[in-house]
């Protein structure tokens, strides 16, 4: 890393303003976090290389396992209280419980995985994480 002091000028402060919430909402809808028009995904969980409308490069994103962990937390907070409420108030056969809970959990997880990953990519873009910064620090190799 460079130890030279950073000199702040008027041009240094003139960077693109990035709203975190709108970038996450656009990503949640599967759209480009910058313009909100281009597609973020080219397949179910594969991000496109860049935005077709504004040209934003999506390759530096590093969502990794965070979307899966968030989906587990979200679906778990929905399913577990519902199961506890149903099982304490009603007596259902085990086969009926499994027949209801497992498919709901599976489809809810699949349904939330892509939107949550889009929101994570939007968050990374808005916070200039990884390669989404115009001026990456010295000494960090490109991805």
GROMACS .gro file of N, CA and C in nm:
model
  429
    1UNK      N    1   0.084  -0.118   0.000
    1UNK     CA    2   0.000   0.000   0.000
    1UNK      C    3   0.088   0.125   0.000
    2UNK      N    4   0.039   0.226  -0.062
    2UNK     CA    5   0.113   0.351  -0.070
    2UNK      C    6   0.095   0.428   0.061
    3UNK      N    7   0.205   0.485   0.112
    3UNK     CA    8   0.198   0.561   0.236
    3UNK      C    9   0.189   0.711   0.210
    4UNK      N   10   0.185   0.750   0.083
    4UNK     CA   11   0.175   0.892   0.051
    4UNK      C   12   0.040   0.945   0.095
    5UNK      N   13   0.038   1.067   0.153
    5UNK     CA   14  -0.091   1.122   0.197
    5UNK      C   15  -0.180   1.153   0.077
    6UNK      N   16  -0.308   1.136   0.095
    6UNK     CA   17  -0.403   1.164  -0.012
    6UNK      C   18  -0.441   1.311  -0.005
    7UNK      N   19  -0.428   1.377  -0.116
    7UNK     CA   20  -0.461   1.519  -0.123
    7UNK      C   21  -0.603   1.532  -0.174
    8UNK      N   22  -0.687   1.597  -0.094
    8UNK     CA   23  -0.827   1.613  -0.129
    8UNK      C   24  -0.847   1.743  -0.205
    9UNK      N   25  -0.909   1.731  -0.320
    9UNK     CA   26  -0.941   1.847  -0.401
    9UNK      C   27  -1.090   1.845  -0.432
   10UNK      N   28  -1.135   1.946  -0.503
   10UNK     CA   29  -1.276   1.951  -0.541
   10UNK      C   30  -1.312   1.832  -0.631
   11UNK      N   31  -1.222   1.793  -0.720
   11UNK     CA   32  -1.247   1.681  -0.810
   11UNK      C   33  -1.254   1.549  -0.734
   12UNK      N   34  -1.182   1.537  -0.622
   12UNK     CA   35  -1.185   1.415  -0.544
   12UNK      C   36  -1.325   1.393  -0.487
   13UNK      N   37  -1.391   1.499  -0.448
   13UNK     CA   38  -1.525   1.487  -0.390
   13UNK      C   39  -1.635   1.469  -0.492
   14UNK      N   40  -1.604   1.491  -0.619
   14UNK     CA   41  -1.706   1.479  -0.724
   14UNK      C   42  -1.710   1.337  -0.777
   15UNK      N   43  -1.758   1.248  -0.696
   15UNK     CA   44  -1.774   1.110  -0.741
   15UNK      C   45  -1.922   1.083  -0.758
   16UNK      N   46  -1.950   0.980  -0.832
   16UNK     CA   47  -2.088   0.942  -0.858
   16UNK      C   48  -2.159   0.908  -0.728
   17UNK      N   49  -2.272   0.973  -0.705
   17UNK     CA   50  -2.351   0.944  -0.586
   17UNK      C   51  -2.423   0.811  -0.607
   18UNK      N   52  -2.414   0.723  -0.509
   18UNK     CA   53  -2.475   0.592  -0.519
   18UNK      C   54  -2.566   0.570  -0.399
   19UNK      N   55  -2.695   0.564  -0.424
   19UNK     CA   56  -2.794   0.542  -0.319
   19UNK      C   57  -2.802   0.392  -0.290
   20UNK      N   58  -2.778   0.355  -0.166
   20UNK     CA   59  -2.773   0.214  -0.128
   20UNK      C   60  -2.907   0.147  -0.147
   21UNK      N   61  -3.015   0.210  -0.101
   21UNK     CA   62  -3.146   0.145  -0.106
   21UNK      C   63  -3.197   0.128  -0.248
   22UNK      N   64  -3.179   0.230  -0.331
   22UNK     CA   65  -3.227   0.214  -0.469
   22UNK      C   66  -3.144   0.112  -0.544
   23UNK      N   67  -3.013   0.105  -0.518
   23UNK     CA   68  -2.929   0.004  -0.582
   23UNK      C   69  -2.970  -0.136  -0.539
   24UNK      N   70  -3.002  -0.153  -0.410
   24UNK     CA   71  -3.045  -0.285  -0.362
   24UNK      C   72  -3.182  -0.321  -0.418
   25UNK      N   73  -3.274  -0.224  -0.429
   25UNK     CA   74  -3.405  -0.253  -0.486
   25UNK      C   75  -3.394  -0.291  -0.633
   26UNK      N   76  -3.309  -0.220  -0.705
   26UNK     CA   77  -3.289  -0.255  -0.846
   26UNK      C   78  -3.228  -0.394  -0.860
   27UNK      N   79  -3.131  -0.425  -0.778
   27UNK     CA   80  -3.071  -0.558  -0.780
   27UNK      C   81  -3.170  -0.665  -0.740
   28UNK      N   82  -3.255  -0.637  -0.642
   28UNK     CA   83  -3.357  -0.732  -0.599
   28UNK      C   84  -3.452  -0.765  -0.714
   29UNK      N   85  -3.479  -0.666  -0.800
   29UNK     CA   86  -3.566  -0.689  -0.915
   29UNK      C   87  -3.491  -0.750  -1.033
   30UNK      N   88  -3.360  -0.774  -1.018
   30UNK     CA   89  -3.281  -0.835  -1.125
   30UNK      C   90  -3.236  -0.736  -1.230
   31UNK      N   91  -3.227  -0.611  -1.192
   31UNK     CA   92  -3.187  -0.505  -1.285
   31UNK      C   93  -3.051  -0.448  -1.245
   32UNK      N   94  -2.992  -0.374  -1.335
   32UNK     CA   95  -2.863  -0.311  -1.311
   32UNK      C   96  -2.874  -0.215  -1.193
   33UNK      N   97  -2.781  -0.221  -1.097
   33UNK     CA   98  -2.791  -0.131  -0.981
   33UNK      C   99  -2.767   0.016  -1.016
   34UNK      N  100  -2.699   0.043  -1.127
   34UNK     CA  101  -2.673   0.183  -1.164
   34UNK      C  102  -2.793   0.244  -1.236
   35UNK      N  103  -2.837   0.184  -1.346
   35UNK     CA  104  -2.941   0.246  -1.428
   35UNK      C  105  -3.080   0.187  -1.403
   36UNK      N  106  -3.088   0.064  -1.354
   36UNK     CA  107  -3.216   0.001  -1.329
   36UNK      C  108  -3.287  -0.051  -1.452
   37UNK      N  109  -3.220  -0.049  -1.568
   37UNK     CA  110  -3.284  -0.092  -1.692
   37UNK      C  111  -3.227  -0.223  -1.746
   38UNK      N  112  -3.096  -0.239  -1.746
   38UNK     CA  113  -3.034  -0.359  -1.800
   38UNK      C  114  -3.050  -0.478  -1.707
   39UNK      N  115  -3.040  -0.597  -1.765
   39UNK     CA  116  -3.053  -0.719  -1.685
   39UNK      C  117  -2.927  -0.745  -1.605
   40UNK      N  118  -2.944  -0.789  -1.481
   40UNK     CA  119  -2.832  -0.822  -1.394
   40UNK      C  120  -2.787  -0.966  -1.414
   41UNK      N  121  -2.880  -1.056  -1.446
   41UNK     CA  122  -2.849  -1.198  -1.457
   41UNK      C  123  -2.863  -1.245  -1.601
   42UNK      N  124  -2.773  -1.336  -1.642
   42UNK     CA  125  -2.785  -1.399  -1.773
   42UNK      C  126  -2.839  -1.541  -1.758
   43UNK      N  127  -2.831  -1.598  -1.639
   43UNK     CA  128  -2.889  -1.728  -1.606
   43UNK      C  129  -2.946  -1.714  -1.465
   44UNK      N  130  -2.990  -1.827  -1.407
   44UNK     CA  131  -3.057  -1.819  -1.277
   44UNK      C  132  -2.973  -1.748  -1.172
   45UNK      N  133  -2.848  -1.787  -1.154
   45UNK     CA  134  -2.761  -1.721  -1.056
   45UNK      C  135  -2.632  -1.666  -1.117
   46UNK      N  136  -2.620  -1.669  -1.248
   46UNK     CA  137  -2.501  -1.616  -1.317
   46UNK      C  138  -2.526  -1.472  -1.354
   47UNK      N  139  -2.440  -1.384  -1.305
   47UNK     CA  140  -2.455  -1.244  -1.341
   47UNK      C  141  -2.405  -1.223  -1.483
   48UNK      N  142  -2.462  -1.126  -1.549
   48UNK     CA  143  -2.416  -1.090  -1.683
   48UNK      C  144  -2.277  -1.027  -1.671
   49UNK      N  145  -2.205  -1.021  -1.781
   49UNK     CA  146  -2.072  -0.959  -1.777
   49UNK      C  147  -2.080  -0.809  -1.759
   50UNK      N  148  -2.178  -0.747  -1.825
   50UNK     CA  149  -2.198  -0.603  -1.808
   50UNK      C  150  -2.342  -0.568  -1.842
   51UNK      N  151  -2.380  -0.447  -1.809
   51UNK     CA  152  -2.516  -0.399  -1.835
   51UNK      C  153  -2.529  -0.365  -1.982
   52UNK      N  154  -2.638  -0.407  -2.044
   52UNK     CA  155  -2.661  -0.380  -2.185
   52UNK      C  156  -2.695  -0.233  -2.209
   53UNK      N  157  -2.745  -0.163  -2.108
   53UNK     CA  158  -2.787  -0.023  -2.124
   53UNK      C  159  -2.676   0.076  -2.091
   54UNK      N  160  -2.618   0.063  -1.970
   54UNK     CA  161  -2.519   0.163  -1.927
   54UNK      C  162  -2.375   0.112  -1.932
   55UNK      N  163  -2.355  -0.019  -1.953
   55UNK     CA  164  -2.220  -0.073  -1.966
   55UNK      C  165  -2.149  -0.102  -1.835
   56UNK      N  166  -2.218  -0.099  -1.722
   56UNK     CA  167  -2.154  -0.127  -1.593
   56UNK      C  168  -2.101  -0.270  -1.593
   57UNK      N  169  -1.977  -0.286  -1.552
   57UNK     CA  170  -1.912  -0.417  -1.547
   57UNK      C  171  -1.952  -0.487  -1.418
   58UNK      N  172  -2.014  -0.606  -1.431
   58UNK     CA  173  -2.059  -0.682  -1.315
   58UNK      C  174  -1.956  -0.785  -1.269
   59UNK      N  175  -1.849  -0.804  -1.344
   59UNK     CA  176  -1.754  -0.911  -1.311
   59UNK      C  177  -1.685  -0.895  -1.177
   60UNK      N  178  -1.666  -0.774  -1.122
   60UNK     CA  179  -1.595  -0.767  -0.994
   60UNK      C  180  -1.676  -0.809  -0.872
   61UNK      N  181  -1.805  -0.837  -0.887
   61UNK     CA  182  -1.886  -0.867  -0.769
   61UNK      C  183  -1.835  -0.994  -0.701
   62UNK      N  184  -1.850  -0.997  -0.569
   62UNK     CA  185  -1.811  -1.114  -0.490
   62UNK      C  186  -1.923  -1.145  -0.392
   63UNK      N  187  -2.035  -1.192  -0.443
   63UNK     CA  188  -2.148  -1.225  -0.356
   63UNK      C  189  -2.120  -1.351  -0.275
   64UNK      N  190  -2.048  -1.447  -0.333
   64UNK     CA  191  -2.009  -1.572  -0.269
   64UNK      C  192  -2.129  -1.640  -0.203
   65UNK      N  193  -2.119  -1.670  -0.074
   65UNK     CA  194  -2.224  -1.745  -0.004
   65UNK      C  195  -2.321  -1.657   0.073
   66UNK      N  196  -2.302  -1.527   0.074
   66UNK     CA  197  -2.390  -1.440   0.152
   66UNK      C  198  -2.536  -1.451   0.111
   67UNK      N  199  -2.572  -1.455  -0.018
   67UNK     CA  200  -2.714  -1.469  -0.052
   67UNK      C  201  -2.775  -1.596   0.004
   68UNK      N  202  -2.703  -1.706  -0.001
   68UNK     CA  203  -2.756  -1.832   0.053
   68UNK      C  204  -2.779  -1.822   0.203
   69UNK      N  205  -2.686  -1.762   0.275
   69UNK     CA  206  -2.703  -1.746   0.419
   69UNK      C  207  -2.822  -1.656   0.451
   70UNK      N  208  -2.838  -1.549   0.376
   70UNK     CA  209  -2.950  -1.459   0.399
   70UNK      C  210  -3.084  -1.527   0.370
   71UNK      N  211  -3.088  -1.608   0.264
   71UNK     CA  212  -3.211  -1.680   0.231
   71UNK      C  213  -3.244  -1.780   0.342
   72UNK      N  214  -3.143  -1.847   0.396
   72UNK     CA  215  -3.167  -1.939   0.507
   72UNK      C  216  -3.226  -1.865   0.626
   73UNK      N  217  -3.173  -1.749   0.657
   73UNK     CA  218  -3.224  -1.671   0.770
   73UNK      C  219  -3.367  -1.625   0.744
   74UNK      N  220  -3.393  -1.572   0.625
   74UNK     CA  221  -3.527  -1.521   0.593
   74UNK      C  222  -3.631  -1.633   0.596
   75UNK      N  223  -3.603  -1.741   0.522
   75UNK     CA  224  -3.699  -1.851   0.515
   75UNK      C  225  -3.713  -1.917   0.653
   76UNK      N  226  -3.605  -1.929   0.725
   76UNK     CA  227  -3.612  -1.987   0.859
   76UNK      C  228  -3.698  -1.905   0.954
   77UNK      N  229  -3.692  -1.773   0.941
   77UNK     CA  230  -3.775  -1.688   1.027
   77UNK      C  231  -3.923  -1.691   0.988
   78UNK      N  232  -3.952  -1.740   0.871
   78UNK     CA  233  -4.092  -1.756   0.829
   78UNK      C  234  -4.141  -1.895   0.864
   79UNK      N  235  -4.061  -1.997   0.831
   79UNK     CA  236  -4.105  -2.136   0.845
   79UNK      C  237  -4.108  -2.182   0.990
   80UNK      N  238  -4.007  -2.154   1.065
   80UNK     CA  239  -3.999  -2.206   1.203
   80UNK      C  240  -4.113  -2.156   1.291
   81UNK      N  241  -4.145  -2.026   1.295
   81UNK     CA  242  -4.261  -1.986   1.375
   81UNK      C  243  -4.392  -2.047   1.326
   82UNK      N  244  -4.407  -2.061   1.194
   82UNK     CA  245  -4.529  -2.123   1.141
   82UNK      C  246  -4.540  -2.268   1.185
   83UNK      N  247  -4.428  -2.340   1.176
   83UNK     CA  248  -4.429  -2.481   1.220
   83UNK      C  249  -4.460  -2.490   1.368
   84UNK      N  250  -4.396  -2.407   1.449
   84UNK     CA  251  -4.422  -2.411   1.593
   84UNK      C  252  -4.567  -2.379   1.626
   85UNK      N  253  -4.624  -2.282   1.559
   85UNK     CA  254  -4.763  -2.246   1.584
   85UNK      C  255  -4.857  -2.360   1.544
   86UNK      N  256  -4.834  -2.417   1.425
   86UNK     CA  257  -4.921  -2.525   1.378
   86UNK      C  258  -4.907  -2.648   1.467
   87UNK      N  259  -4.786  -2.684   1.502
   87UNK     CA  260  -4.764  -2.806   1.580
   87UNK      C  261  -4.812  -2.793   1.725
   88UNK      N  262  -4.813  -2.672   1.780
   88UNK     CA  263  -4.861  -2.656   1.918
   88UNK      C  264  -5.013  -2.643   1.925
   89UNK      N  265  -5.076  -2.595   1.818
   89UNK     CA  266  -5.221  -2.573   1.821
   89UNK      C  267  -5.301  -2.684   1.754
   90UNK      N  268  -5.238  -2.760   1.667
   90UNK     CA  269  -5.310  -2.866   1.594
   90UNK      C  270  -5.228  -2.994   1.599
   91UNK      N  271  -5.294  -3.105   1.591
   91UNK     CA  272  -5.223  -3.232   1.583
   91UNK      C  273  -5.235  -3.283   1.440
   92UNK      N  274  -5.126  -3.271   1.369
   92UNK     CA  275  -5.124  -3.317   1.230
   92UNK      C  276  -5.036  -3.441   1.221
   93UNK      N  277  -5.066  -3.531   1.131
   93UNK     CA  278  -4.979  -3.646   1.111
   93UNK      C  279  -4.842  -3.602   1.058
   94UNK      N  280  -4.743  -3.680   1.088
   94UNK     CA  281  -4.606  -3.646   1.047
   94UNK      C  282  -4.596  -3.636   0.895
   95UNK      N  283  -4.659  -3.729   0.824
   95UNK     CA  284  -4.650  -3.726   0.678
   95UNK      C  285  -4.711  -3.599   0.621
   96UNK      N  286  -4.818  -3.550   0.682
   96UNK     CA  287  -4.880  -3.427   0.634
   96UNK      C  288  -4.792  -3.306   0.664
   97UNK      N  289  -4.728  -3.309   0.779
   97UNK     CA  290  -4.636  -3.200   0.814
   97UNK      C  291  -4.522  -3.192   0.714
   98UNK      N  292  -4.458  -3.306   0.686
   98UNK     CA  293  -4.348  -3.308   0.589
   98UNK      C  294  -4.396  -3.271   0.449
   99UNK      N  295  -4.515  -3.317   0.413
   99UNK     CA  296  -4.568  -3.288   0.280
   99UNK      C  297  -4.597  -3.139   0.262
  100UNK      N  298  -4.620  -3.068   0.370
  100UNK     CA  299  -4.648  -2.924   0.361
  100UNK      C  300  -4.523  -2.839   0.380
  101UNK      N  301  -4.443  -2.872   0.481
  101UNK     CA  302  -4.330  -2.785   0.517
  101UNK      C  303  -4.214  -2.794   0.418
  102UNK      N  304  -4.180  -2.912   0.375
  102UNK     CA  305  -4.063  -2.929   0.289
  102UNK      C  306  -4.079  -2.860   0.153
  103UNK      N  307  -4.190  -2.880   0.082
  103UNK     CA  308  -4.203  -2.810  -0.046
  103UNK      C  309  -4.208  -2.658  -0.030
  104UNK      N  310  -4.277  -2.611   0.075
  104UNK     CA  311  -4.281  -2.465   0.096
  104UNK      C  312  -4.142  -2.410   0.120
  105UNK      N  313  -4.066  -2.477   0.205
  105UNK     CA  314  -3.929  -2.433   0.233
  105UNK      C  315  -3.843  -2.435   0.108
  106UNK      N  316  -3.855  -2.540   0.029
  106UNK     CA  317  -3.776  -2.554  -0.093
  106UNK      C  318  -3.809  -2.443  -0.193
  107UNK      N  319  -3.937  -2.423  -0.222
  107UNK     CA  320  -3.975  -2.324  -0.322
  107UNK      C  321  -3.955  -2.181  -0.273
  108UNK      N  322  -3.973  -2.157  -0.145
  108UNK     CA  323  -3.945  -2.023  -0.092
  108UNK      C  324  -3.796  -1.991  -0.101
  109UNK      N  325  -3.712  -2.090  -0.075
  109UNK     CA  326  -3.567  -2.069  -0.086
  109UNK      C  327  -3.527  -2.044  -0.230
  110UNK      N  328  -3.579  -2.124  -0.322
  110UNK     CA  329  -3.546  -2.102  -0.464
  110UNK      C  330  -3.599  -1.967  -0.513
  111UNK      N  331  -3.716  -1.929  -0.469
  111UNK     CA  332  -3.775  -1.803  -0.513
  111UNK      C  333  -3.701  -1.681  -0.462
  112UNK      N  334  -3.639  -1.691  -0.347
  112UNK     CA  335  -3.569  -1.576  -0.290
  112UNK      C  336  -3.422  -1.569  -0.326
  113UNK      N  337  -3.365  -1.677  -0.376
  113UNK     CA  338  -3.220  -1.681  -0.396
  113UNK      C  339  -3.171  -1.578  -0.498
  114UNK      N  340  -3.234  -1.570  -0.615
  114UNK     CA  341  -3.190  -1.474  -0.715
  114UNK      C  342  -3.214  -1.328  -0.671
  115UNK      N  343  -3.332  -1.293  -0.619
  115UNK     CA  344  -3.350  -1.154  -0.575
  115UNK      C  345  -3.253  -1.113  -0.464
  116UNK      N  346  -3.225  -1.203  -0.371
  116UNK     CA  347  -3.132  -1.169  -0.263
  116UNK      C  348  -2.990  -1.152  -0.319
  117UNK      N  349  -2.950  -1.236  -0.413
  117UNK     CA  350  -2.818  -1.219  -0.474
  117UNK      C  351  -2.810  -1.086  -0.549
  118UNK      N  352  -2.917  -1.049  -0.619
  118UNK     CA  353  -2.919  -0.920  -0.687
  118UNK      C  354  -2.907  -0.804  -0.590
  119UNK      N  355  -2.973  -0.814  -0.475
  119UNK     CA  356  -2.963  -0.709  -0.374
  119UNK      C  357  -2.822  -0.701  -0.317
  120UNK      N  358  -2.755  -0.814  -0.300
  120UNK     CA  359  -2.617  -0.814  -0.250
  120UNK      C  360  -2.524  -0.750  -0.352
  121UNK      N  361  -2.542  -0.781  -0.480
  121UNK     CA  362  -2.460  -0.717  -0.584
  121UNK      C  363  -2.487  -0.567  -0.588
  122UNK      N  364  -2.612  -0.527  -0.574
  122UNK     CA  365  -2.645  -0.384  -0.568
  122UNK      C  366  -2.582  -0.316  -0.448
  123UNK      N  367  -2.580  -0.383  -0.334
  123UNK     CA  368  -2.515  -0.328  -0.215
  123UNK      C  369  -2.365  -0.312  -0.238
  124UNK      N  370  -2.303  -0.410  -0.299
  124UNK     CA  371  -2.159  -0.402  -0.327
  124UNK      C  372  -2.130  -0.286  -0.422
  125UNK      N  373  -2.214  -0.267  -0.522
  125UNK     CA  374  -2.192  -0.157  -0.616
  125UNK      C  375  -2.208  -0.023  -0.545
  126UNK      N  376  -2.314  -0.010  -0.464
  126UNK     CA  377  -2.342   0.117  -0.398
  126UNK      C  378  -2.234   0.155  -0.298
  127UNK      N  379  -2.175   0.056  -0.233
  127UNK     CA  380  -2.071   0.084  -0.133
  127UNK      C  381  -1.930   0.081  -0.192
  128UNK      N  382  -1.922   0.068  -0.325
  128UNK     CA  383  -1.794   0.066  -0.396
  128UNK      C  384  -1.702  -0.046  -0.344
  129UNK      N  385  -1.762  -0.160  -0.320
  129UNK     CA  386  -1.684  -0.273  -0.269
  129UNK      C  387  -1.618  -0.347  -0.385
  130UNK      N  388  -1.509  -0.413  -0.355
  130UNK     CA  389  -1.434  -0.496  -0.449
  130UNK      C  390  -1.392  -0.414  -0.570
  131UNK      N  391  -1.433  -0.448  -0.688
  131UNK     CA  392  -1.388  -0.378  -0.808
  131UNK      C  393  -1.484  -0.274  -0.858
  132UNK      N  394  -1.587  -0.240  -0.781
  132UNK     CA  395  -1.685  -0.142  -0.826
  132UNK      C  396  -1.640   0.001  -0.801
  133UNK      N  397  -1.521   0.020  -0.748
  133UNK     CA  398  -1.467   0.154  -0.727
  133UNK      C  399  -1.390   0.196  -0.851
  134UNK      N  400  -1.401   0.323  -0.887
  134UNK     CA  401  -1.330   0.372  -1.005
  134UNK      C  402  -1.180   0.376  -0.982
  135UNK      N  403  -1.138   0.400  -0.860
  135UNK     CA  404  -0.996   0.412  -0.827
  135UNK      C  405  -0.958   0.308  -0.723
  136UNK      N  406  -0.928   0.184  -0.766
  136UNK     CA  407  -0.893   0.083  -0.668
  136UNK      C  408  -0.761   0.116  -0.599
  137UNK      N  409  -0.742   0.072  -0.476
  137UNK     CA  410  -0.618   0.100  -0.404
  137UNK      C  411  -0.499   0.036  -0.473
  138UNK      N  412  -0.383   0.096  -0.452
  138UNK     CA  413  -0.260   0.043  -0.511
  138UNK      C  414  -0.222  -0.088  -0.444
  139UNK      N  415  -0.163  -0.177  -0.520
  139UNK     CA  416  -0.112  -0.302  -0.465
  139UNK      C  417  -0.211  -0.416  -0.464
  140UNK      N  418  -0.336  -0.393  -0.503
  140UNK     CA  419  -0.434  -0.499  -0.508
  140UNK      C  420  -0.448  -0.543  -0.653
  141UNK      N  421  -0.417  -0.667  -0.683
  141UNK     CA  422  -0.424  -0.710  -0.823
  141UNK      C  423  -0.569  -0.716  -0.871
  142UNK      N  424  -0.591  -0.694  -1.002
  142UNK     CA  425  -0.728  -0.703  -1.055
  142UNK      C  426  -0.776  -0.847  -1.050
  143UNK      N  427  -0.908  -0.861  -1.041
  143UNK     CA  428  -0.968  -0.994  -1.032
  143UNK      C  429  -0.988  -1.050  -1.171
   0.00000   0.00000   0.00000
